[in-house]
Short mmCIF file of C-alpha atoms in Angstrom, two decimals:
data_model
loop_
_atom_site.label_atom_id
_atom_site.label_comp_id
_atom_site.label_asym_id
_atom_site.label_seq_id
_atom_site.Cartn_x
_atom_site.Cartn_y
_atom_site.Cartn_z
CA ARG Y 273 72.98 98.77 96.95
CA LEU Y 274 69.84 100.86 96.55
CA GLN Y 275 71.98 103.84 95.50
CA GLU Y 276 73.76 101.66 92.92
CA ILE Y 277 70.43 100.61 91.36
CA HIS Y 278 69.48 104.28 91.11
CA ARG Y 279 72.83 104.96 89.42
CA GLN Y 280 72.21 102.16 86.94
CA MET Y 281 68.79 103.63 86.20
CA GLU Y 282 70.36 106.98 85.33
CA LEU Y 283 72.77 105.19 82.98
CA ASN Y 284 70.07 103.05 81.35
CA ARG Y 285 66.87 105.09 81.34
CA SER Y 286 66.09 104.00 77.78
CA ARG Y 287 65.93 100.38 78.95
CA MET Y 288 64.76 100.31 82.58
CA CYS Y 289 63.32 102.37 85.38
CA ILE Y 290 62.47 101.93 89.04
CA ALA Y 291 58.72 101.51 89.56
CA CYS Y 292 57.02 102.38 92.85
CA THR Y 293 53.39 101.64 91.96
CA PRO Y 294 51.52 99.02 89.89
CA GLN Y 295 50.55 101.74 87.38
CA GLU Y 296 54.22 102.60 86.84
CA VAL Y 297 54.91 98.92 86.10
CA HIS Y 298 52.20 98.89 83.43
CA THR Y 299 53.37 102.21 81.95
CA LEU Y 300 56.98 101.05 81.69
CA LYS Y 301 55.98 97.70 80.19
CA ALA Y 302 53.88 99.50 77.57
CA ALA Y 303 56.95 101.58 76.74
CA GLY Y 304 59.05 98.44 76.28
CA LYS Y 305 61.16 99.06 79.38
CA LYS Y 306 62.03 96.85 82.34
CA ALA Y 307 60.23 97.85 85.53
CA ILE Y 308 62.43 97.35 88.59
CA MET Y 309 60.70 97.16 91.97
CA LEU Y 310 63.06 97.49 94.91
CA GLY Y 311 62.85 95.36 98.05
CA VAL Y 312 64.76 94.95 101.28
CA GLU Y 313 65.18 91.33 102.36
CA ASN Y 314 65.39 91.19 106.15
CA GLY Y 315 63.85 93.81 108.40
CA TYR Y 316 67.12 93.70 110.34
CA ALA Y 317 68.16 96.50 107.96
CA ILE Y 318 65.71 98.80 109.76
CA GLY Y 319 67.76 98.49 112.92
CA LYS Y 320 65.98 100.10 115.86
CA ASP Y 321 64.99 103.27 113.93
CA ILE Y 322 61.45 102.95 112.59
CA GLU Y 323 61.98 106.03 110.41
CA ASN Y 324 64.21 103.87 108.23
CA VAL Y 325 60.98 102.48 106.76
CA VAL Y 326 60.19 105.98 105.48
CA ARG Y 327 63.76 106.47 104.24
CA PHE Y 328 63.66 103.19 102.32
CA ARG Y 329 60.31 104.12 100.75
CA LYS Y 330 61.70 107.47 99.61
CA MET Y 331 64.49 105.49 97.92
CA GLY Y 332 61.86 103.53 96.00
CA VAL Y 333 61.53 100.41 98.16
CA SER Y 334 58.20 98.67 97.51
CA TYR Y 335 58.40 95.76 99.95
CA ILE Y 336 60.36 94.60 102.98
CA THR Y 337 60.82 90.95 103.95
CA LEU Y 338 60.39 90.98 107.74
CA CYS Y 339 63.21 88.51 108.44
CA HIS Y 340 65.66 86.08 106.89
CA ASN Y 341 67.12 82.81 108.22
CA GLY Y 342 67.08 83.89 111.84
CA SER Y 343 64.88 85.82 114.22
CA ASN Y 344 65.50 89.55 114.61
CA ASP Y 345 64.17 92.56 116.53
CA LEU Y 346 60.96 92.47 114.47
CA CYS Y 347 59.88 88.86 114.50
CA ASP Y 348 60.54 85.13 114.61
CA SER Y 349 61.90 83.39 111.53
CA ALA Y 350 60.93 79.97 110.17
CA ARG Y 351 64.57 78.92 110.59
CA GLY Y 352 65.56 80.70 113.80
CA ASP Y 353 64.97 80.33 117.52
CA ALA Y 354 61.58 81.62 118.63
CA GLU Y 355 62.09 84.85 120.57
CA TRP Y 356 58.76 86.66 120.26
CA ASN Y 357 56.12 84.04 119.44
CA GLY Y 358 55.44 86.03 116.27
CA LEU Y 359 55.91 89.76 115.79
CA SER Y 360 57.67 91.69 118.54
CA PRO Y 361 56.00 94.89 119.83
CA PHE Y 362 58.48 96.82 117.65
CA GLY Y 363 57.67 94.53 114.73
CA LYS Y 364 53.99 95.44 114.99
CA GLU Y 365 54.93 99.13 114.95
CA VAL Y 366 57.06 98.50 111.86
CA VAL Y 367 54.22 96.75 110.03
CA ARG Y 368 51.91 99.67 110.77
CA LYS Y 369 54.60 102.12 109.60
CA MET Y 370 54.99 100.08 106.40
CA ASN Y 371 51.23 100.38 105.88
CA GLU Y 372 51.40 104.16 106.35
CA SER Y 373 54.38 104.47 104.02
CA GLY Y 374 53.08 102.30 101.18
CA VAL Y 375 55.55 99.44 101.69
CA LEU Y 376 54.28 95.89 101.24
CA VAL Y 377 54.77 93.39 104.06
CA ASP Y 378 56.61 90.28 102.83
CA ILE Y 379 56.37 87.19 105.06
CA SER Y 380 58.72 84.83 103.19
CA HIS Y 381 61.19 83.36 105.74
CA ALA Y 382 58.81 84.19 108.62
CA ALA Y 383 57.61 81.71 111.23
CA GLU Y 384 53.95 80.70 111.14
CA SER Y 385 53.36 82.72 114.32
CA THR Y 386 54.85 85.78 112.60
CA PHE Y 387 52.69 85.17 109.53
CA TYR Y 388 49.46 85.22 111.51
CA ASP Y 389 50.54 88.26 113.54
CA ALA Y 390 51.46 90.14 110.35
CA LEU Y 391 48.15 89.19 108.76
CA GLU Y 392 46.26 90.50 111.79
CA THR Y 393 48.36 93.67 112.13
CA SER Y 394 48.53 94.76 108.50
CA ALA Y 395 45.63 96.77 107.11
CA TYR Y 396 46.77 95.95 103.57
CA PRO Y 397 47.53 92.78 101.57
CA ILE Y 398 50.65 90.83 102.53
CA ILE Y 399 52.84 88.85 100.16
CA ALA Y 400 55.19 85.88 100.23
CA SER Y 401 57.72 86.93 97.60
CA HIS Y 402 59.61 83.62 97.42
CA SER Y 403 57.87 80.70 99.12
CA SER Y 404 56.42 77.40 97.90
CA ALA Y 405 53.64 75.03 99.02
CA ARG Y 406 54.13 72.87 102.10
CA ALA Y 407 51.41 70.44 100.99
CA LEU Y 408 53.73 69.39 98.14
CA CYS Y 409 57.03 69.63 100.02
CA ASN Y 410 57.05 69.61 103.82
CA HIS Y 411 59.62 72.28 104.63
CA PRO Y 412 59.30 75.06 107.27
CA ARG Y 413 60.10 77.68 104.61
CA ASN Y 414 57.01 76.66 102.66
CA LEU Y 415 53.44 77.81 103.27
CA THR Y 416 50.54 75.70 104.49
CA ASP Y 417 47.31 75.75 102.50
CA ASP Y 418 45.72 77.86 105.23
CA MET Y 419 48.49 80.45 104.90
CA ILE Y 420 48.13 80.50 101.10
CA ARG Y 421 44.38 80.88 101.40
CA LYS Y 422 44.66 83.75 103.88
CA ILE Y 423 47.23 85.58 101.74
CA ALA Y 424 44.84 85.27 98.81
CA LEU Y 425 41.92 86.56 100.89
CA SER Y 426 44.05 89.57 101.90
CA GLY Y 427 44.63 90.35 98.22
CA GLY Y 428 48.27 89.26 98.26
CA VAL Y 429 50.35 86.85 96.19
CA VAL Y 430 52.71 83.88 96.69
CA GLY Y 431 55.80 83.76 94.48
CA VAL Y 432 57.04 80.18 94.05
CA ASN Y 433 60.66 79.61 95.07
CA PHE Y 434 62.82 77.58 92.63
CA TYR Y 435 65.18 76.16 95.28
CA PRO Y 436 65.02 72.34 94.84
CA PRO Y 437 64.70 71.47 98.58
CA PHE Y 438 61.55 73.66 98.67
CA LEU Y 439 60.04 71.98 95.60
CA SER Y 440 60.68 68.28 96.12
CA ARG Y 441 62.49 65.87 98.42
CA SER Y 442 64.01 64.27 95.31
CA GLY Y 443 65.50 65.94 92.25
CA SER Y 444 63.40 68.83 90.97
CA GLY Y 445 62.82 70.50 87.63
CA ILE Y 446 60.39 72.73 85.80
CA ALA Y 447 57.56 70.23 86.32
CA ASP Y 448 57.89 70.62 90.10
CA ALA Y 449 57.75 74.41 89.88
CA VAL Y 450 54.63 74.02 87.73
CA ARG Y 451 53.06 71.74 90.37
CA HIS Y 452 53.61 74.33 93.09
CA ILE Y 453 52.25 77.19 90.98
CA ARG Y 454 49.18 75.15 90.04
CA HIS Y 455 48.64 74.13 93.68
CA ILE Y 456 48.81 77.74 94.89
CA ALA Y 457 46.38 78.73 92.13
CA ALA Y 458 44.03 75.91 93.13
CA VAL Y 459 44.11 76.87 96.82
CA GLY Y 460 44.21 80.66 96.59
CA GLY Y 461 43.00 81.41 93.07
CA ALA Y 462 44.96 82.18 89.92
CA ARG Y 463 45.57 85.80 90.94
CA CYS Y 464 47.42 84.57 94.04
CA ALA Y 465 50.00 82.50 92.13
CA ALA Y 466 53.25 84.24 91.18
CA VAL Y 467 56.87 83.51 90.26
CA GLY Y 468 59.34 84.20 93.06
CA SER Y 469 62.45 82.32 91.78
CA ASP Y 470 64.91 83.55 94.50
CA PHE Y 471 67.69 83.44 91.89
CA ASP Y 472 69.72 85.94 93.92
CA GLY Y 473 69.53 83.94 97.13
CA ILE Y 474 69.89 80.24 96.34
CA PRO Y 475 73.04 78.23 95.49
CA PHE Y 476 71.28 76.40 92.64
CA ALA Y 477 67.81 76.24 91.14
CA ALA Y 478 65.62 73.45 89.78
CA ASP Y 479 66.79 71.71 86.61
CA GLY Y 480 65.94 73.83 83.60
CA LEU Y 481 65.54 76.97 85.73
CA ALA Y 482 69.12 78.14 86.10
CA SER Y 483 68.44 81.83 85.44
CA ALA Y 484 65.83 84.37 84.41
CA ALA Y 485 66.52 83.36 80.80
CA ASP Y 486 64.79 80.04 81.54
CA VAL Y 487 61.54 81.48 82.90
CA SER Y 488 59.99 81.51 79.41
CA ALA Y 489 60.31 77.69 79.44
CA LEU Y 490 58.35 77.66 82.71
CA PHE Y 491 55.57 79.72 81.12
CA GLU Y 492 55.50 77.34 78.16
CA ALA Y 493 55.14 74.41 80.56
CA LEU Y 494 52.27 76.16 82.31
#
């Protein structure tokens, strides 16, 4: 998949480019191009070879989500059986290797124990690329206020997830996404609040947020 994105970049250089640093994002935006930042969702992809972190970075990967809906060799997941009570010894090595390689640590999907271990182990900011606020919707995939606050203090961001069960226990729409963004901004500061969407990973999104084409409506609501 990473190779295919590189192929698409070669075919569409006038319109988009892979960005590996914040400055490259700004430069591409100023040039009117889409900046694509690559990520790997689920550290399972690393296998048992820590050098895969370096290989992924050389392919342009900017962040790795430590786990998905299940625990793995790196850590415990919010939705899986607890195996490590947080990061495994190998998981801690992987986080340090990510720090050395310039790859952001993403704790979306991680168990609370994993979150606090990652926060303690990482020398750099951590992010939650697609998570919402547990204070507004009590779901294990969402973040507590303490987690949001600590991500903000680390210099990281929380990207709100548009999956309805993470936004509200009843039907959800743009107003619910706005509530979560505003809550994260209130708890962690405006610079901590981001848009995560998770369009590629959820069966359906909140009403009025069916695709990236609808995000402008979210910004208008904000």
